[in-house]
Amino acid sequence: MTEDLTLDAKMATYEKNTRISIPSYDSLFAMIQSYYRVQLGENASLLVIGAGGGNELSAWAPSNPKWTFTGVDPSKEMLKMAKHKAVELGIENRVSLIQGKIDDLPRQNSKFDAASCILVLHFIDDVQEKLKLLGSIKDNLKSGAPFVLVSAYGDRDDAEFQDRLNVWKSFFLDAVWESSKVDEMVNGSIMNPMKISIIPENQIERLLAESGFTNITKFYSTGLFGGWICHGD
Ligand SMILES: C[S@@+](CC[C@H](N)C(=O)[O-])C[C@H]1O[C@@H](n2cnc3c(N)ncnc32)[C@H](O)[C@@H]1O
């Protein structure tokens, strides 16, 4: 009971703060769903990298009753939230959650019809590791399958990034966060390359191309974050 309450409280905080940081978070998932639905049809297997929290499941599983989901995430705590959501939504039979990284995916005969990697890439500090992850995602996809990447992006030394950072800060200040708390977040994590690895958008697009993705299209941008749709070759 106590554990459930703690999990509920953690989930509520995650849900709330993510939507402050990304006010169009729910629209983002709706946009991705539209693209997948047009590309995939009724039956599809989706690979969700960074499935912790379970928001990909709650956004896409109920309206697509034949889609199956394989979620990968190293965080036990975040996966607990995803599992909780899967149970609440009654979709456990279509969801497989793996605690680990993409290399921990069980060997299987068929590749996935689509993949997503939402708000994960900036937590991987080494550029070669980012490339390795994107390459492994591509290798796990059927030819031509859609892939959606959403990540913080930019060059911290660039005025354009600082302007976007000010926009992002305004979301928290307007949600009545204390400015000292917002500054702490900016200085402690956003501006700290040891905490968050933010790379420019042209580098993200190069990594996607180097990993073998084609038709790389930036479809989304808000505050600090951008989204790209592309396809396995
Ligand atoms: C901000 S959360 C985003 C979760 C979810 N995609 C969403 O949009 O709500 C980032 C997640 O990425 C996970 N993560 C970090 N490194 C990862 C990796 N190498 N592979 C898969 N997931 C990873 C974290 O554990 C965390 O659950």
GROMACS .gro file of C-alpha atoms and ligand atoms in nm:
model
  260
    1MET     CA    1   0.000   0.000   0.000
    2THR     CA    2   0.272   0.244   0.105
    3GLU     CA    3   0.482   0.136  -0.193
    4ASP     CA    4   0.185   0.198  -0.428
    5LEU     CA    5   0.132   0.544  -0.285
    6THR     CA    6   0.499   0.624  -0.335
    7LEU     CA    7   0.484   0.497  -0.691
    8ASP     CA    8   0.166   0.699  -0.751
    9ALA     CA    9   0.333   1.012  -0.610
   10LYS     CA   10   0.642   0.959  -0.827
   11MET     CA   11   0.427   0.902  -1.134
   12ALA     CA   12   0.225   1.216  -1.064
   13THR     CA   13   0.543   1.424  -1.029
   14TYR     CA   14   0.691   1.280  -1.349
   15GLU     CA   15   0.368   1.339  -1.544
   16LYS     CA   16   0.336   1.696  -1.417
   17ASN     CA   17   0.698   1.808  -1.458
   18THR     CA   18   0.736   1.654  -1.804
   19ARG     CA   19   0.435   1.855  -1.920
   20ILE     CA   20   0.579   2.175  -1.775
   21SER     CA   21   0.910   2.113  -1.952
   22ILE     CA   22   0.729   2.019  -2.275
   23PRO     CA   23   0.387   2.188  -2.283
   24SER     CA   24   0.300   2.015  -2.612
   25TYR     CA   25   0.406   1.670  -2.481
   26ASP     CA   26   0.064   1.510  -2.539
   27SER     CA   27   0.036   1.664  -2.885
   28LEU     CA   28   0.382   1.526  -2.964
   29PHE     CA   29   0.263   1.172  -2.889
   30ALA     CA   30  -0.055   1.232  -3.090
   31MET     CA   31   0.151   1.351  -3.390
   32ILE     CA   32   0.376   1.045  -3.371
   33GLN     CA   33   0.073   0.818  -3.346
   34SER     CA   34  -0.076   0.973  -3.661
   35TYR     CA   35   0.243   0.908  -3.855
   36TYR     CA   36   0.276   0.550  -3.728
   37ARG     CA   37  -0.091   0.474  -3.800
   38VAL     CA   38  -0.063   0.588  -4.160
   39GLN     CA   39   0.263   0.397  -4.204
   40LEU     CA   40   0.181   0.081  -4.014
   41GLY     CA   41  -0.183  -0.014  -4.029
   42GLU     CA   42  -0.359  -0.233  -3.775
   43ASN     CA   43  -0.096  -0.493  -3.688
   44ALA     CA   44   0.245  -0.371  -3.581
   45SER     CA   45   0.528  -0.441  -3.341
   46LEU     CA   46   0.687  -0.134  -3.182
   47LEU     CA   47   1.023  -0.106  -3.012
   48VAL     CA   48   1.022   0.163  -2.742
   49ILE     CA   49   1.367   0.271  -2.625
   50GLY     CA   50   1.339   0.447  -2.289
   51ALA     CA   51   0.997   0.297  -2.215
   52GLY     CA   52   1.014   0.391  -1.846
   53GLY     CA   53   0.721   0.600  -1.728
   54GLY     CA   54   0.493   0.417  -1.973
   55ASN     CA   55   0.374   0.722  -2.165
   56GLU     CA   56   0.431   0.563  -2.506
   57LEU     CA   57   0.207   0.277  -2.388
   58SER     CA   58  -0.073   0.499  -2.259
   59ALA     CA   59  -0.060   0.723  -2.566
   60TRP     CA   60  -0.053   0.456  -2.837
   61ALA     CA   61  -0.180   0.122  -2.702
   62PRO     CA   62  -0.549   0.192  -2.629
   63SER     CA   63  -0.638   0.324  -2.977
   64ASN     CA   64  -0.433   0.058  -3.156
   65PRO     CA   65  -0.554  -0.269  -3.005
   66LYS     CA   66  -0.342  -0.494  -3.226
   67TRP     CA   67  -0.010  -0.318  -3.177
   68THR     CA   68   0.246  -0.492  -2.956
   69PHE     CA   69   0.515  -0.311  -2.759
   70THR     CA   70   0.863  -0.411  -2.653
   71GLY     CA   71   1.000  -0.154  -2.409
   72VAL     CA   72   1.362  -0.125  -2.301
   73ASP     CA   73   1.483   0.090  -2.011
   74PRO     CA   74   1.770   0.046  -1.762
   75SER     CA   75   1.577   0.211  -1.477
   76LYS     CA   76   1.390  -0.032  -1.254
   77GLU     CA   77   1.197   0.257  -1.100
   78MET     CA   78   1.084   0.403  -1.435
   79LEU     CA   79   0.988   0.056  -1.562
   80LYS     CA   80   0.776   0.004  -1.252
   81MET     CA   81   0.568   0.304  -1.363
   82ALA     CA   82   0.539   0.159  -1.715
   83LYS     CA   83   0.431  -0.179  -1.575
   84HIS     CA   84   0.176  -0.008  -1.349
   85LYS     CA   85   0.029   0.175  -1.650
   86ALA     CA   86   0.019  -0.142  -1.860
   87VAL     CA   87  -0.178  -0.317  -1.584
   88GLU     CA   88  -0.414  -0.021  -1.538
   89LEU     CA   89  -0.478  -0.009  -1.913
   90GLY     CA   90  -0.526  -0.387  -1.931
   91ILE     CA   91  -0.266  -0.422  -2.206
   92GLU     CA   92  -0.004  -0.643  -2.032
   93ASN     CA   93  -0.060  -0.919  -2.290
   94ARG     CA   94   0.067  -0.683  -2.564
   95VAL     CA   95   0.358  -0.537  -2.370
   96SER     CA   96   0.699  -0.679  -2.294
   97LEU     CA   97   0.925  -0.468  -2.071
   98ILE     CA   98   1.297  -0.535  -2.050
   99GLN     CA   99   1.515  -0.381  -1.783
  100GLY     CA  100   1.837  -0.298  -1.962
  101LYS     CA  101   1.967  -0.147  -2.282
  102ILE     CA  102   1.906  -0.233  -2.643
  103ASP     CA  103   2.177  -0.503  -2.633
  104ASP     CA  104   1.962  -0.683  -2.377
  105LEU     CA  105   1.680  -0.738  -2.626
  106PRO     CA  106   1.621  -1.113  -2.654
  107ARG     CA  107   1.721  -1.257  -2.990
  108GLN     CA  108   1.414  -1.290  -3.207
  109ASN     CA  109   1.339  -1.396  -3.558
  110SER     CA  110   1.145  -1.095  -3.674
  111LYS     CA  111   1.243  -0.730  -3.670
  112PHE     CA  112   1.019  -0.445  -3.549
  113ASP     CA  113   0.773  -0.248  -3.764
  114ALA     CA  114   0.857   0.084  -3.589
  115ALA     CA  115   1.064   0.231  -3.308
  116SER     CA  116   1.078   0.535  -3.084
  117CYS     CA  117   1.347   0.688  -2.865
  118ILE     CA  118   1.186   0.977  -2.681
  119LEU     CA  119   1.381   1.195  -2.435
  120VAL     CA  120   1.668   0.945  -2.404
  121LEU     CA  121   1.954   1.046  -2.637
  122HIS     CA  122   2.064   1.347  -2.427
  123PHE     CA  123   2.116   1.113  -2.130
  124ILE     CA  124   2.382   0.921  -2.323
  125ASP     CA  125   2.697   1.122  -2.273
  126ASP     CA  126   2.931   0.977  -2.534
  127VAL     CA  127   2.867   1.056  -2.901
  128GLN     CA  128   2.995   0.712  -3.010
  129GLU     CA  129   2.747   0.554  -2.766
  130LYS     CA  130   2.466   0.763  -2.915
  131LEU     CA  131   2.571   0.641  -3.260
  132LYS     CA  132   2.587   0.281  -3.138
  133LEU     CA  133   2.234   0.306  -2.994
  134LEU     CA  134   2.091   0.455  -3.314
  135GLY     CA  135   2.271   0.190  -3.523
  136SER     CA  136   2.130  -0.089  -3.304
  137ILE     CA  137   1.779   0.057  -3.333
  138LYS     CA  138   1.817   0.061  -3.713
  139ASP     CA  139   1.944  -0.299  -3.711
  140ASN     CA  140   1.635  -0.407  -3.516
  141LEU     CA  141   1.393  -0.250  -3.767
  142LYS     CA  142   1.241  -0.394  -4.082
  143SER     CA  143   1.347  -0.226  -4.403
  144GLY     CA  144   1.170   0.111  -4.443
  145ALA     CA  145   1.027   0.108  -4.089
  146PRO     CA  146   0.961   0.447  -3.926
  147PHE     CA  147   1.170   0.566  -3.633
  148VAL     CA  148   1.100   0.869  -3.414
  149LEU     CA  149   1.372   1.040  -3.213
  150VAL     CA  150   1.300   1.319  -2.965
  151SER     CA  151   1.588   1.481  -2.780
  152ALA     CA  152   1.723   1.804  -2.638
  153TYR     CA  153   1.939   1.967  -2.904
  154GLY     CA  154   2.155   2.270  -2.965
  155ASP     CA  155   2.492   2.430  -2.907
  156ARG     CA  156   2.514   2.567  -2.553
  157ASP     CA  157   2.753   2.842  -2.672
  158ASP     CA  158   2.514   2.962  -2.937
  159ALA     CA  159   2.281   3.261  -2.878
  160GLU     CA  160   2.001   3.062  -3.044
  161PHE     CA  161   2.029   2.795  -2.770
  162GLN     CA  162   2.030   3.058  -2.495
  163ASP     CA  163   1.714   3.214  -2.643
  164ARG     CA  164   1.546   2.874  -2.646
  165LEU     CA  165   1.666   2.813  -2.291
  166ASN     CA  166   1.491   3.135  -2.185
  167VAL     CA  167   1.172   3.016  -2.350
  168TRP     CA  168   1.204   2.682  -2.167
  169LYS     CA  169   1.270   2.854  -1.834
  170SER     CA  170   0.952   3.060  -1.880
  171PHE     CA  171   0.744   2.739  -1.879
  172PHE     CA  172   0.862   2.664  -1.524
  173LEU     CA  173   0.848   3.025  -1.400
  174ASP     CA  174   0.494   3.059  -1.532
  175ALA     CA  175   0.406   2.735  -1.350
  176VAL     CA  176   0.515   2.923  -1.038
  177TRP     CA  177   0.842   2.742  -0.977
  178GLU     CA  178   1.081   2.951  -0.765
  179SER     CA  179   1.341   3.115  -0.987
  180SER     CA  180   1.622   2.977  -0.765
  181LYS     CA  181   1.493   2.625  -0.832
  182VAL     CA  182   1.480   2.691  -1.207
  183ASP     CA  183   1.834   2.836  -1.201
  184GLU     CA  184   1.952   2.530  -1.009
  185MET     CA  185   1.808   2.305  -1.279
  186VAL     CA  186   1.967   2.514  -1.555
  187ASN     CA  187   2.312   2.537  -1.394
  188GLY     CA  188   2.310   2.191  -1.238
  189SER     CA  189   2.191   1.993  -1.538
  190ILE     CA  190   2.096   2.175  -1.860
  191MET     CA  191   2.422   2.373  -1.881
  192ASN     CA  192   2.628   2.090  -1.730
  193PRO     CA  193   2.766   1.859  -2.002
  194MET     CA  194   2.850   1.599  -1.735
  195LYS     CA  195   2.476   1.568  -1.661
  196ILE     CA  196   2.311   1.616  -2.000
  197SER     CA  197   2.476   1.565  -2.337
  198ILE     CA  198   2.321   1.815  -2.576
  199ILE     CA  199   2.447   1.816  -2.934
  200PRO     CA  200   2.352   2.042  -3.227
  201GLU     CA  201   2.072   1.939  -3.459
  202ASN     CA  202   2.302   1.894  -3.760
  203GLN     CA  203   2.507   1.647  -3.554
  204ILE     CA  204   2.191   1.457  -3.455
  205GLU     CA  205   2.091   1.440  -3.822
  206ARG     CA  206   2.443   1.322  -3.917
  207LEU     CA  207   2.428   1.047  -3.653
  208LEU     CA  208   2.091   0.932  -3.788
  209ALA     CA  209   2.227   0.926  -4.144
  210GLU     CA  210   2.546   0.747  -4.034
  211SER     CA  211   2.329   0.487  -3.860
  212GLY     CA  212   2.159   0.413  -4.191
  213PHE     CA  213   1.836   0.609  -4.152
  214THR     CA  214   1.690   0.791  -4.452
  215ASN     CA  215   1.423   1.059  -4.509
  216ILE     CA  216   1.536   1.236  -4.193
  217THR     CA  217   1.276   1.505  -4.119
  218LYS     CA  218   1.261   1.742  -3.825
  219PHE     CA  219   0.889   1.756  -3.747
  220TYR     CA  220   0.885   1.904  -3.398
  221SER     CA  221   1.053   2.167  -3.185
  222THR     CA  222   0.963   2.316  -2.850
  223GLY     CA  223   1.178   2.487  -2.589
  224LEU     CA  224   1.491   2.273  -2.562
  225PHE     CA  225   1.365   1.972  -2.754
  226GLY     CA  226   1.336   1.862  -3.114
  227GLY     CA  227   1.183   1.562  -3.287
  228TRP     CA  228   1.290   1.376  -3.600
  229ILE     CA  229   1.108   1.117  -3.807
  230CYS     CA  230   1.315   0.894  -4.034
  231HIS     CA  231   1.310   0.545  -4.182
  232GLY     CA  232   1.528   0.237  -4.172
  233ASP     CA  233   1.688   0.175  -4.511
  234LIG     C1  234   1.293   1.139  -1.946
  234LIG     S1  235   1.268   0.967  -1.946
  234LIG     C2  236   1.166   0.949  -2.090
  234LIG     C3  237   1.074   0.831  -2.080
  234LIG     C4  238   0.968   0.822  -2.190
  234LIG     N1  239   1.029   0.794  -2.318
  234LIG     C5  240   0.883   0.948  -2.194
  234LIG     O1  241   0.888   1.023  -2.293
  234LIG     O2  242   0.811   0.973  -2.097
  234LIG     C6  243   1.422   0.900  -2.002
  234LIG     C7  244   1.429   0.751  -1.989
  234LIG     O3  245   1.540   0.702  -2.065
  234LIG     C8  246   1.596   0.594  -1.995
  234LIG     N2  247   1.730   0.565  -2.049
  234LIG     C9  248   1.848   0.623  -2.020
  234LIG     N3  249   1.947   0.566  -2.091
  234LIG    C10  250   1.890   0.470  -2.169
  234LIG    C11  251   1.939   0.377  -2.266
  234LIG     N4  252   2.068   0.369  -2.298
  234LIG     N5  253   1.852   0.293  -2.326
  234LIG    C12  254   1.720   0.299  -2.296
  234LIG     N6  255   1.667   0.386  -2.206
  234LIG    C13  256   1.751   0.470  -2.143
  234LIG    C14  257   1.591   0.640  -1.851
  234LIG     O4  258   1.606   0.534  -1.760
  234LIG    C15  259   1.454   0.704  -1.844
  234LIG     O5  260   1.354   0.613  -1.809
   0.00000   0.00000   0.00000
